[in-house]
């Protein structure tokens, strides 16, 4: 059973032979070898109730095979809606019923606390009584339990504390300060993302090779990681990544501890195996190498979390890791109709990196409607179509809570939210906030409120130190005192204080720069309109740059939301009109919780199911997402296809896929072409509406967003000016800027253009570093 290339020699030694030694406190010895009839050869057998006569009878033949294949490695490929949870919990109970192990000799791993609770309850229901002393929980919970027993091996005591995200970041910033790292140039979020990736891959600082290292902070990432880990140990603390990393390291390097757990656990059960990362995989491999009685349940076709570190290769190489492993495929789907399953199967068959299975309908009433593919002229028509279809389905007695709109990117929800509000249809955003409640949107809205009304104290207080300008609580308190004593707005008080020596030079300079910016942006709004003014403001104040520098998984989505916000402003004649609209939108009735349409991303929808599912925005660049294709190529394309498969298989009775020929970006319209996934759907499983041929003719006559030649993952759309939609065309500059042009900006000084994106320039300024600015605000310099 070969380990990955980066596994240590110590780990390989542990895999080869584990030295027998005592057992950890609180873990009983394993029972004696079982007799041919399956009972233990000696000792007291667990007291269990007689098995209910139907606990196996309720299973189909595939499920029963998975439950009764008790010994040796087993991979259960459980397709969507095939009864994965029932198989896992019944197998757990069956092991206990057959007296193969005591409850505390089965290690059961889940990904969520909710799944662990559900498994515990179902096992107790089958047994007829609660099972005591279970090793059942999430990876992190189980590893924390182990680490408490053996903390001394990694320089901790068993009373160590687990840091939350805020404390992690605070400690990392202290380490960076001590090392003299410029956190403006090298934000702490970026380093934390690098460290977390290393921990997800099971790499301690000593195991980070030059090939694994990062160029962060001039090649100092590994040394900063080492310093951070040292500080954690000094404080007797661990972060969440350490729970798995430390436990795996102990099992790798302490054969006596590994041997104890080999004797303790006779069976291992793993849920959602396709979502495991490298360190989780190593931890399981080390624990399973003795008895090899490991059962992993998962679906390679639903592996959609690579951005969180999940490795689909873990499930694909199961047979190689465990020679002689048995594979049971659960292919009877009890959720969806035959056409829905046929559409999903035809799509996912295009992926090469899969073990292969074909879902078939397990319901007697599974004929149903074909998947509907609707072609629309623009994104606004798409929102109207979905809203009308929801109302029509509700009249057909579909409950609102059984309908869902599943989008590829979070920014897409705004158009549907506003349409549902207009129609008076109750809705909820699952797994996230409503569009106008998101932190980045609230921040941007606060900037707009100050732009429109300088005396808005609440808005000013929100943005005065966002992004960070060195304005602490003490400075803010001084502003409040002056504002209250002189009965003036907070912003006016801050402006007055910035002209004195009341603040330190750094915050004083930052405040002056902010107020100069607001004056400039108001002039821009009077001259060029509110859309240009807001876009310029968010760029020049440093807010969008703050999210560009943020290396967290959420940052790209936040930037997309900001772009969508600027696009939404273009639908209103004035900024005041938009702000009034948002104020009314956020007052939407929140009292009725019972029956609501669900809006969520496709990632958040995994594990859920609905009678009616809408899948909008199936266009190249949006789905599959261009950023994913640019970063991961073919591998990411296959994950995007798996995401589409997950979306389709959420539907029980009806699935509606839609795409639009045009979407508006800022104040302009961008033409789009249908997603390649639409051509991969089998024709006998879909029904196309909206005159695709007419749409193709329209698109052929419209300016194309793609260059000539075959469609590839790397090609990107370009924004077009669509005069037919009454969007005023921006006149071209006579002295168009190109890469390498030396320019002058009144605020940032001299610099050189490094990138041109339509009317936006990336400029490396000599004194202030790289900035993105509009070309109209720079002049060609000599």
Coordinates of N, CA, C and O in Angstrom, one line a residue, residues 16 128 184 232 261 329 393 428 472 488 517 529-530 640 670 693 701 748 769 779:
X16 N 5.0 -0.4 7.4 CA 5.6 -1.7 7.2 C 5.4 -2.6 8.4 O 5.0 -3.8 8.3
X128 N -32.1 -0.8 19.2 CA -33.1 -0.7 20.2 C -32.7 -0.1 21.5 O -33.4 0.0 22.4
X184 N 1.2 45.1 4.6 CA 0.4 45.7 3.5 C 0.8 45.1 2.2 O -0.1 44.9 1.3
X232 N 2.6 28.6 18.7 CA 1.5 27.8 19.1 C 1.9 26.9 20.2 O 1.2 26.7 21.2
X261 N -3.8 1.8 18.7 CA -5.0 2.1 18.0 C -5.4 0.9 17.0 O -6.5 0.7 16.7
X329 N -21.3 -0.9 -6.1 CA -21.9 0.3 -6.6 C -23.4 0.4 -6.3 O -24.2 -0.5 -6.6
X393 N -45.9 26.9 -10.9 CA -45.7 25.7 -10.2 C -46.5 25.7 -8.9 O -47.0 24.7 -8.4
X428 N -35.6 32.4 0.8 CA -34.5 32.4 1.7 C -33.2 32.1 1.0 O -33.2 31.3 0.0
X472 N -7.6 53.8 15.0 CA -8.0 53.0 16.1 C -9.2 53.5 16.9 O -9.8 54.5 16.6
X488 N -21.7 68.6 14.9 CA -21.4 68.5 13.5 C -21.3 67.0 13.1 O -21.2 66.2 14.0
X517 N -10.3 62.1 -1.7 CA -10.9 61.1 -2.6 C -12.4 61.4 -2.7 O -12.9 61.4 -3.9
X529 N -21.3 60.5 -14.1 CA -22.4 59.6 -13.7 C -22.0 58.8 -12.5 O -20.8 58.6 -12.2
X530 N -23.0 58.2 -11.8 CA -22.8 57.5 -10.6 C -22.2 56.2 -10.8 O -21.5 55.7 -9.9
X640 N -16.0 21.1 -12.6 CA -17.2 21.9 -12.9 C -18.3 21.0 -13.5 O -19.5 21.2 -13.2
X670 N -22.7 42.2 -22.1 CA -21.7 41.2 -22.6 C -22.5 40.1 -23.3 O -23.3 39.5 -22.7
X693 N -32.4 28.0 -32.3 CA -31.8 28.4 -33.6 C -31.9 29.9 -33.8 O -31.0 30.5 -34.3
X701 N -25.2 37.4 -35.3 CA -25.2 38.8 -35.8 C -24.7 39.8 -34.8 O -24.3 40.9 -35.2
X748 N -1.4 59.4 -7.3 CA -0.4 58.4 -7.1 C 0.9 58.7 -7.7 O 1.9 58.0 -7.5
X769 N 3.2 51.9 -5.3 CA 3.1 50.5 -5.7 C 2.0 50.3 -6.8 O 1.6 51.2 -7.5
X779 N -2.4 60.6 -17.3 CA -1.9 61.3 -18.5 C -0.6 60.6 -18.9 O 0.2 60.1 -18.1

